[in-house]
Short mmCIF file of C-alpha atoms in Angstrom, two decimals:
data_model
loop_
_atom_site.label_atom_id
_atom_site.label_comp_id
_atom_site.label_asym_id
_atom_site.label_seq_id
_atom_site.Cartn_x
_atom_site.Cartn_y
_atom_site.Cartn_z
CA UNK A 1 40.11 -26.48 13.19
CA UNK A 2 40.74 -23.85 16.17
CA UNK A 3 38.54 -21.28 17.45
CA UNK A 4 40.11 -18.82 15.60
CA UNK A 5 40.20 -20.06 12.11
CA UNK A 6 36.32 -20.78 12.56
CA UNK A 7 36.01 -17.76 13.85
CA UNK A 8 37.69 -16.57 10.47
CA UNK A 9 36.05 -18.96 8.53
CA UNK A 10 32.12 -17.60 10.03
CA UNK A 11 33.55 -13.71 9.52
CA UNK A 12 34.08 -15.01 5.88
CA UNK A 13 31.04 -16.40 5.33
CA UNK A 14 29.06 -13.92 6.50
CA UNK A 15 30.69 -11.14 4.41
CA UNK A 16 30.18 -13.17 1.72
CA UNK A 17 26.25 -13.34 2.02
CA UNK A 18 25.92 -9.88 2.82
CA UNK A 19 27.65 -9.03 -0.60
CA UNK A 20 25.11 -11.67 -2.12
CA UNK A 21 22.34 -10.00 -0.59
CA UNK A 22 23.41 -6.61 -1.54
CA UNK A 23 23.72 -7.92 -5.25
CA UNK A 24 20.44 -9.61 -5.06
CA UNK A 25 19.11 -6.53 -3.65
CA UNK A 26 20.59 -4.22 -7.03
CA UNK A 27 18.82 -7.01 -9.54
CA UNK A 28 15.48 -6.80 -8.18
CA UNK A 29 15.90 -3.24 -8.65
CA UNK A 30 17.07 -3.56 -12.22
CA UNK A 31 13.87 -6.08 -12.59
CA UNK A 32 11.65 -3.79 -10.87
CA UNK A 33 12.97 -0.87 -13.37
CA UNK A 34 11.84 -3.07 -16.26
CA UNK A 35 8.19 -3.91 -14.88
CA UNK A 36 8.24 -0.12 -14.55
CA UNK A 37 8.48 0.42 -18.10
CA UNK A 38 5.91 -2.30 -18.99
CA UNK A 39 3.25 -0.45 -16.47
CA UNK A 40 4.11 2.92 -18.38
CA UNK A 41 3.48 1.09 -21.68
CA UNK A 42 0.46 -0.55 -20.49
CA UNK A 43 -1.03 3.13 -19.83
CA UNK A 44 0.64 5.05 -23.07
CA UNK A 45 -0.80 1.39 -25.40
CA UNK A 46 -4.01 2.06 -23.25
CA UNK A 47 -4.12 5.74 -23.76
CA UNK A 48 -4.55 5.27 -27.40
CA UNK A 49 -8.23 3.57 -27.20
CA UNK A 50 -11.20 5.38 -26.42
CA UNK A 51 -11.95 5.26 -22.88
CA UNK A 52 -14.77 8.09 -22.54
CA UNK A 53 -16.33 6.08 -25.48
CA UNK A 54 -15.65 3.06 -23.14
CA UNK A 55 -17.01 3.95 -19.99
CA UNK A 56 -20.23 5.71 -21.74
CA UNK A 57 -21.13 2.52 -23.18
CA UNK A 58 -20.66 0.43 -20.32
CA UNK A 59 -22.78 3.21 -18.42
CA UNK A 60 -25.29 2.93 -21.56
CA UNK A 61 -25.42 -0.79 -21.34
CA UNK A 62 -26.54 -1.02 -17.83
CA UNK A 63 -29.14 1.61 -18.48
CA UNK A 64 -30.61 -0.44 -21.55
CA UNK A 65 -30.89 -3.58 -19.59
CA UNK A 66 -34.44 -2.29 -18.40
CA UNK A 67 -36.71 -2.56 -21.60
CA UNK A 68 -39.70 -3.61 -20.78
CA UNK A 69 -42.87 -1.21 -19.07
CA UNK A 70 -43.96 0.66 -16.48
CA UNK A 71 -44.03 -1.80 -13.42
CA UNK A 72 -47.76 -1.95 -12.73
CA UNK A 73 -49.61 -3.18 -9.34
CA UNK A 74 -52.54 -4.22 -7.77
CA UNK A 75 -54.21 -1.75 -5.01
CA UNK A 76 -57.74 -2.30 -3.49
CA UNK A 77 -58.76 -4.22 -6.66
CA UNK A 78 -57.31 -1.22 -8.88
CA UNK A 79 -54.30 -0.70 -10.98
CA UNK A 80 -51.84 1.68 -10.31
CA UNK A 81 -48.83 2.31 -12.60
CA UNK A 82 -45.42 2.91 -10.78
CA UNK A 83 -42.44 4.72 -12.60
CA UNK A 84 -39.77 2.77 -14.48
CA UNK A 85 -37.12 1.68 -11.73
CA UNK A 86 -33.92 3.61 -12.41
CA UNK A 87 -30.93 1.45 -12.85
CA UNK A 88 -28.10 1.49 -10.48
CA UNK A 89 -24.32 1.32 -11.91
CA UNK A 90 -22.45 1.35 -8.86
CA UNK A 91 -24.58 -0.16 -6.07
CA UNK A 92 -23.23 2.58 -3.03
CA UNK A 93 -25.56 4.54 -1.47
CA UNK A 94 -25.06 8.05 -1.68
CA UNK A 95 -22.93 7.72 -4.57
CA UNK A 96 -22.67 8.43 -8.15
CA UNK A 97 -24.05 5.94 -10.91
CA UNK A 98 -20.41 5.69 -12.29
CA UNK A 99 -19.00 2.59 -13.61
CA UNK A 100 -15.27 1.41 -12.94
CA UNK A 101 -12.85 2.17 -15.48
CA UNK A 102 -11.63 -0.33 -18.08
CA UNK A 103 -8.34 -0.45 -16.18
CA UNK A 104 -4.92 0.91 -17.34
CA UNK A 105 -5.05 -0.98 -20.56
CA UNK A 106 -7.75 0.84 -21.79
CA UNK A 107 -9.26 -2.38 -23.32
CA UNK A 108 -6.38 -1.89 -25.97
CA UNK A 109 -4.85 -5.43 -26.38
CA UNK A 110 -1.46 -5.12 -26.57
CA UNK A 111 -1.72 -2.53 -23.56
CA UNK A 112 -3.20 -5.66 -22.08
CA UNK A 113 -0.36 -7.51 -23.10
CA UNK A 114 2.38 -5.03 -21.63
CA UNK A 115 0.41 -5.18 -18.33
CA UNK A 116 0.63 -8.60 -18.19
CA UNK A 117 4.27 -8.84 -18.70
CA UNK A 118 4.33 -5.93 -15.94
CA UNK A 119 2.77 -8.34 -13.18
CA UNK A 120 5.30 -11.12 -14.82
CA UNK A 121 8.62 -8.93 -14.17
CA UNK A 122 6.97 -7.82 -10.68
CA UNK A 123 6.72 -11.25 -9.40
CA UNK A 124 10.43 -12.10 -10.33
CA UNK A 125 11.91 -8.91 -9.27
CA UNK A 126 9.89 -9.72 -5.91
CA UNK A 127 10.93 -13.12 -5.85
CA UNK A 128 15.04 -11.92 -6.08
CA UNK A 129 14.23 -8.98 -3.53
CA UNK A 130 12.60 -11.79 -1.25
CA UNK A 131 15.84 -13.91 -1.73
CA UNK A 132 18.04 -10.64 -0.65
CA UNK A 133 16.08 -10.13 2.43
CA UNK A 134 16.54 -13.69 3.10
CA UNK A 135 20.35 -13.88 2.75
CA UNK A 136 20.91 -10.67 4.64
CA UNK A 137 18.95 -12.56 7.83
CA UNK A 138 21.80 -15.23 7.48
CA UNK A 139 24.26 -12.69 6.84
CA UNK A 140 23.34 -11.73 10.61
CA UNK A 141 21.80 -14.61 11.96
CA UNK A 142 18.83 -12.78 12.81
CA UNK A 143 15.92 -11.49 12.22
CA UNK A 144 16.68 -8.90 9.23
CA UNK A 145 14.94 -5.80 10.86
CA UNK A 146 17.79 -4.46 12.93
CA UNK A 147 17.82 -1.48 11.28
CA UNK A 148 16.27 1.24 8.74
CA UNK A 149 18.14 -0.24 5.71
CA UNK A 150 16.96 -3.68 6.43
CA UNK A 151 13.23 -2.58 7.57
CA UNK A 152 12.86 -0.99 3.75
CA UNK A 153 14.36 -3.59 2.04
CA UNK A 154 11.33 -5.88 3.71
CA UNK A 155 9.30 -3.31 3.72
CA UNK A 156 9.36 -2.73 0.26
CA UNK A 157 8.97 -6.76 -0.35
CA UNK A 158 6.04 -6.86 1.92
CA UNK A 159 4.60 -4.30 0.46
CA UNK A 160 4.84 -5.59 -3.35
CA UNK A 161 3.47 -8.87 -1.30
CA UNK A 162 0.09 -7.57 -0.59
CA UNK A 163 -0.22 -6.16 -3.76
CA UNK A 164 0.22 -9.49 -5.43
CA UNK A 165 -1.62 -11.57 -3.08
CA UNK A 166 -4.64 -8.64 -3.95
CA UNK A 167 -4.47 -10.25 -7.50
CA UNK A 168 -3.91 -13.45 -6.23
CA UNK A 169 -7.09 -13.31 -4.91
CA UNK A 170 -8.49 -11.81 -8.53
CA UNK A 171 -9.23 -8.58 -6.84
CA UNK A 172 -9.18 -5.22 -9.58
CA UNK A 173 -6.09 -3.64 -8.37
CA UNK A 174 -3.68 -3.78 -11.65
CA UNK A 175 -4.32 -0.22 -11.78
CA UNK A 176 -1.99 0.10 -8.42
CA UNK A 177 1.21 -2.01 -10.04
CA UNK A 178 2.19 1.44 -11.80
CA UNK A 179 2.25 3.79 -8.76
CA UNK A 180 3.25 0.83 -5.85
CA UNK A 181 6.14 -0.15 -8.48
CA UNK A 182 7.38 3.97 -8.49
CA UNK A 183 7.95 4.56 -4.39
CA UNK A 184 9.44 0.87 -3.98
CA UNK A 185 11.99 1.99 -6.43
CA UNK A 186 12.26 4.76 -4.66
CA UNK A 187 12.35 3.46 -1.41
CA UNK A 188 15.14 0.47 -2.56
CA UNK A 189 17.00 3.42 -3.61
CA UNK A 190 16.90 5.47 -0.65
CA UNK A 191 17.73 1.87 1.26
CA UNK A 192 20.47 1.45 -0.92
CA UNK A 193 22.54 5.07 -1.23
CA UNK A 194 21.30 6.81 2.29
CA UNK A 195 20.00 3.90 4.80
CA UNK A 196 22.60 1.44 4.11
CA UNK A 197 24.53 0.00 7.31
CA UNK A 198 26.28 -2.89 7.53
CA UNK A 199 26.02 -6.31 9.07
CA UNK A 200 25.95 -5.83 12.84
CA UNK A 201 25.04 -7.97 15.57
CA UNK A 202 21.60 -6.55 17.48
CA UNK A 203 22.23 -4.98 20.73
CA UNK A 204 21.40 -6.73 23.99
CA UNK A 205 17.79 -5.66 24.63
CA UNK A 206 16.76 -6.70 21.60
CA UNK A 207 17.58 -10.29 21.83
CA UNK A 208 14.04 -11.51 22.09
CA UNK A 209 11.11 -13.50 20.82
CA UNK A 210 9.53 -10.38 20.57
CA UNK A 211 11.53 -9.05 17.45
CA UNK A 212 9.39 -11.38 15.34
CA UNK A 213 6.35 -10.68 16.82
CA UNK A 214 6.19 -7.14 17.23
CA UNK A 215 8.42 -5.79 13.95
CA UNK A 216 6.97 -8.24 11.53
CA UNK A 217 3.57 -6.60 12.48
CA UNK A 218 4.38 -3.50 12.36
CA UNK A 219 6.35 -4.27 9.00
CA UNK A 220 3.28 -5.69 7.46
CA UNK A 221 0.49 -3.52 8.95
CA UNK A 222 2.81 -0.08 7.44
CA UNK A 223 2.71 -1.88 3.68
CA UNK A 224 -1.29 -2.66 3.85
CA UNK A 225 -1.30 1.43 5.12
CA UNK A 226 0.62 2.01 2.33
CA UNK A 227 -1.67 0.14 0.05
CA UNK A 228 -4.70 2.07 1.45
CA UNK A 229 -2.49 5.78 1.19
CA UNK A 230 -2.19 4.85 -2.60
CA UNK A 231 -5.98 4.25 -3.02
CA UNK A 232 -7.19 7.34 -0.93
CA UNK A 233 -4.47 9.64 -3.15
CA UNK A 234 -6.44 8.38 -6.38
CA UNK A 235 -9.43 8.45 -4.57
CA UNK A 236 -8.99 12.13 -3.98
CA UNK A 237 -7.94 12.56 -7.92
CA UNK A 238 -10.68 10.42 -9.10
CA UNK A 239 -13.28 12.02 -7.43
CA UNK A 240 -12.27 15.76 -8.39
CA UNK A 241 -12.30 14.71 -11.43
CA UNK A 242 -15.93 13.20 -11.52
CA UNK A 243 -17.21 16.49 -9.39
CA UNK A 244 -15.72 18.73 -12.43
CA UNK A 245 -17.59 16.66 -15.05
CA UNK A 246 -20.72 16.29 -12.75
CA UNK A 247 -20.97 20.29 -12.54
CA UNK A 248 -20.55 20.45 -17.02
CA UNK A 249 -16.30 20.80 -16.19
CA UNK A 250 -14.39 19.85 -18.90
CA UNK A 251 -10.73 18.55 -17.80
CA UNK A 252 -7.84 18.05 -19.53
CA UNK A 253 -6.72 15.07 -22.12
CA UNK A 254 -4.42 13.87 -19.74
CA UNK A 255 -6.94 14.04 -17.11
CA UNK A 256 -9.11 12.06 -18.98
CA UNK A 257 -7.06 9.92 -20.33
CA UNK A 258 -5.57 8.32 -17.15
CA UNK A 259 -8.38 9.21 -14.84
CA UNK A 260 -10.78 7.21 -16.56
CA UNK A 261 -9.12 3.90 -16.51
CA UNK A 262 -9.46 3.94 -12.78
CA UNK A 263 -12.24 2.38 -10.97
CA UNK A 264 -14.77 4.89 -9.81
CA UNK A 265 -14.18 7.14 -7.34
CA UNK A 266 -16.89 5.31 -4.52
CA UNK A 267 -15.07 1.56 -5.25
CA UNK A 268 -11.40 3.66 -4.70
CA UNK A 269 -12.96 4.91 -1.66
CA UNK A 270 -14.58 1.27 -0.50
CA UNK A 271 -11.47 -0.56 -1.30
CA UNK A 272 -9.40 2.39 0.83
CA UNK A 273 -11.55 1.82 4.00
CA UNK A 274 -11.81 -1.79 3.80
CA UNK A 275 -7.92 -2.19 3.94
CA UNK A 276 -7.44 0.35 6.47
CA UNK A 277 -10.23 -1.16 8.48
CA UNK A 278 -8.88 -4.93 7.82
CA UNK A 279 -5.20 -4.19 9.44
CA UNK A 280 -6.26 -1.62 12.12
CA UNK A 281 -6.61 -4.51 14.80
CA UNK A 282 -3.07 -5.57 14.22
CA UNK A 283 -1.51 -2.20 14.57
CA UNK A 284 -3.34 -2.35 17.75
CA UNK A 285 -1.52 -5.14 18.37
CA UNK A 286 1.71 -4.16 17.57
CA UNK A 287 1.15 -1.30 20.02
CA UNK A 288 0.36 -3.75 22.67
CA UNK A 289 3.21 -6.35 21.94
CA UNK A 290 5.63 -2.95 21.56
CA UNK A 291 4.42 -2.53 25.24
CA UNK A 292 5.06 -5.57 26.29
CA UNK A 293 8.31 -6.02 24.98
CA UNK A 294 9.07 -3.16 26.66
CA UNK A 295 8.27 -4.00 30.07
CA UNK A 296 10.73 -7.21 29.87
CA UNK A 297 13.69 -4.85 28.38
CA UNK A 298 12.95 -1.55 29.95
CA UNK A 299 11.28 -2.64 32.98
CA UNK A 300 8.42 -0.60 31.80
CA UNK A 301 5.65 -0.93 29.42
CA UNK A 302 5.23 2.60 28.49
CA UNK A 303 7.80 5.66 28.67
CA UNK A 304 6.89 7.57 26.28
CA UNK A 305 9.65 7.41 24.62
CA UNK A 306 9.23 9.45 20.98
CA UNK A 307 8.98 6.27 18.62
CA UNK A 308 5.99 4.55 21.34
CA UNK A 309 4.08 8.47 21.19
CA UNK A 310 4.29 8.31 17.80
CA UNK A 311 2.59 4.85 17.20
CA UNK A 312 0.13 5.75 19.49
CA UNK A 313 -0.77 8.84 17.77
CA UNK A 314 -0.72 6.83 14.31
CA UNK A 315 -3.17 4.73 16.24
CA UNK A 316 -5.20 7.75 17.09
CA UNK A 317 -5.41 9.59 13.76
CA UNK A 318 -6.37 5.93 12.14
CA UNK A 319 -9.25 4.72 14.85
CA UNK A 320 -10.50 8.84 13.99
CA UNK A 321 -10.41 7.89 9.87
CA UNK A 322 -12.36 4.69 10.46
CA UNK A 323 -14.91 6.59 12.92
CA UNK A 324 -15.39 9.31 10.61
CA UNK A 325 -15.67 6.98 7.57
CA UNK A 326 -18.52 4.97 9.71
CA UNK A 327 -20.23 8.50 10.16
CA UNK A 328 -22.68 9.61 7.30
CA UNK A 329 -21.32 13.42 7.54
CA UNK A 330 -17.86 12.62 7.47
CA UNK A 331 -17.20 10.21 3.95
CA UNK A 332 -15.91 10.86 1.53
CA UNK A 333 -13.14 13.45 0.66
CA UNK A 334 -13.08 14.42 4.61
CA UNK A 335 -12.57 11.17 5.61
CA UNK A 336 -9.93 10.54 3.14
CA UNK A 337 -8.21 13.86 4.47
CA UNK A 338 -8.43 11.94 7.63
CA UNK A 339 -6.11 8.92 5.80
CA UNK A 340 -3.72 10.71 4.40
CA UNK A 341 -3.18 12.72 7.72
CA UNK A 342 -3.13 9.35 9.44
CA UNK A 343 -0.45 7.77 6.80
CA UNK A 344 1.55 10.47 7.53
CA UNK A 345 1.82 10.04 11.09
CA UNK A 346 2.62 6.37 10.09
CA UNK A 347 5.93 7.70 7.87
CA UNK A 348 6.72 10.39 10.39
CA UNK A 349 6.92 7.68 12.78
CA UNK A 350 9.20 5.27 10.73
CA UNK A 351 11.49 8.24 8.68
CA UNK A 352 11.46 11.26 10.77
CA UNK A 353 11.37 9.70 14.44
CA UNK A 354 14.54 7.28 13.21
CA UNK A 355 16.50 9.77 11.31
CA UNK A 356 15.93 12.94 13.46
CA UNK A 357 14.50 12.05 16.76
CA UNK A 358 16.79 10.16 19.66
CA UNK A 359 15.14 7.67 21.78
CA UNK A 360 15.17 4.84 23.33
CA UNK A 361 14.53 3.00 19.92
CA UNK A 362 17.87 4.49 18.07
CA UNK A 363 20.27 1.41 18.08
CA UNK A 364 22.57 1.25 14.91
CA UNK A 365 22.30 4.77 13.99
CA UNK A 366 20.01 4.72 11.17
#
């Protein structure tokens, strides 16, 4: 065979995968869709049981566990008698004695059922998204983060990674498969109809080791962020909605309804910090190994150029969250301001740096 026919022959084959992975792409979609609909049935199935009832029994429960008398001591060869100890729902300190929701199935069984079926359809539709990201890296022979279509398409996978590996590891977090399940939809479909470029081959400075190294981790730290964003959002809901009741509020069925399935407001909050806190050292580390990379393409490690400011400002407004979450005056609701403002800096970076910003870091257009 000449050159030129294998030359052909490699063109041929490479269109070919990219069309696969393009199709493969479109089914996890359509399998995504469908574990969509089972989440939204797992809440309507769940909003049908009685979750006030629910979470005022569990609440009741703990509080009957202490039946027996006053707790009574020995002083100086006297008795003193010493108040009933008050039992503690949620062991935080500073927080209130609420206990976690039921979760979205609101103890109905077949709500149960649906949610189960939901995490079924997730894993597949992750599975065939996994196997699209896969075939567009041989499409190109690379690494597939060349661009903003193919760093959403593995975003989105990495992202719907961590959330499975979360229950994996038996953690309570089915209550996140509805909302992470919404924005990867939407973020396959802006991938799909807006980010979409085609197979090219990577320019010359970024043929390096340091593609894996330093993408992957920032890949991977921005869908744990993401995880965290989602938790402090519902954080922020969950715990307006226990200030309302605390104060003799009444809010709305819907409200109620959905807001008590979560877990309380100070285990959203704990669960926020800890992931933030857990992948903070890597995005230091992407920083660094950004840097570094730069220096052997650029010839310097740090020009400022708009997408570097902007991960070092991400950095910034993050380090500030998990100071002021560390600081007594500053948890709660501030500190989660502090997130969200921090998350944003993370998407402005990604979305608004690549799309409207020209630097040093624009390469194949979008």
């Amino acid at each position: 065979m000449t050159s030129a026919a294998a030359t052909v022959l490699a063109s041929a084959t490479d269109e070919h995968l990219a069309s696969m992975s393009n199709t493969l792409i479109y089914s996890s979609m359509a399998v995504y869709t469908l574990a969509f609909f089972a989440y939204i049935f797992e809440w309507l199935l769940g909003s049908r049981s009685r979750v006030a009832r629910t979470a005022n029994a569990l609440t009741s429960t703990a509080e009957a566990k202490w039946t027996g008398p006053a707790v009574t001591v020995n002083q100086a060869g006297g008795t003193a008698v010493l108040e009933r100890p008050k039992v503690v729902v949620r062991a935080a300190a500073g927080s209130r004695d609420v206990p976690d929701g039921p979760g979205a199935h609101g103890g109905d069984e077949q709500g149960d059922l649906y949610g189960r079926i939901a995490i079924s359809l997730t894993v597949l539709a992750f599975l065939v998204e996994l196997a699209g990201v896969i075939t567009r890296a041989a499409s190109v022979q690379r690494a597939p983060w060349g661009n903003m279509y193919e760093f959403n398409i593995t975003f989105a996978s990495v992202a719907v990674a961590v959330y499975l590996t979360l229950l994996a590891l038996k953690k309570n977090v089915r209550w996140l498969g509805l909302f992470l399940i919404t924005t990867v939809l939407l973020d396959l479909g802006l991938a799909v109809t807006v980010l979409y470029t085609a197979s090219e081959p990577l320019v010359p400075a970024l043929h390096s080791y340091w593609l894996y190294i330093h993408v992957s981790t920032a890949i991977f730290c921005g869908a744990v962020f993401y995880v965290g964003a989602v938790a402090t959002i519902l954080y922020l809901f969950k715990d307006a909605y226990e200030n309302k009741l605390e104060n003799g509020g009444k809010p709305g069925n819907f409200a109620t309804s959905v807001l008590e399935r979560l877990p309380a407001s100070a285990s959203l909050d704990k669960f926020a910090y800890r992931v933030n806190a857990a992948v903070f050292p890597l995005w230091t580390f992407t920083i660094i190994a950004g840097a570094i990379w730069a220096g052997s393409a650029w010839g310097r490690y740090w020009n400022w150029d708009p997408k570097e400011t902007w991960s070092f400002i991400t950095w910034v407004a993050y380090a500030c969250y998990l100071h002021a979450r560390a600081t007594a005056g500053w948890k709660g609701r501030k500190a989660a301001y502090l997130a969200m403002i921090a998350f944003g800096c993370w998407l402005f970076n990604f979305y608004g740096v690549n799309i409207f910003v020209t630097g040093k870091h624009s390469y194949a257009g979008v």
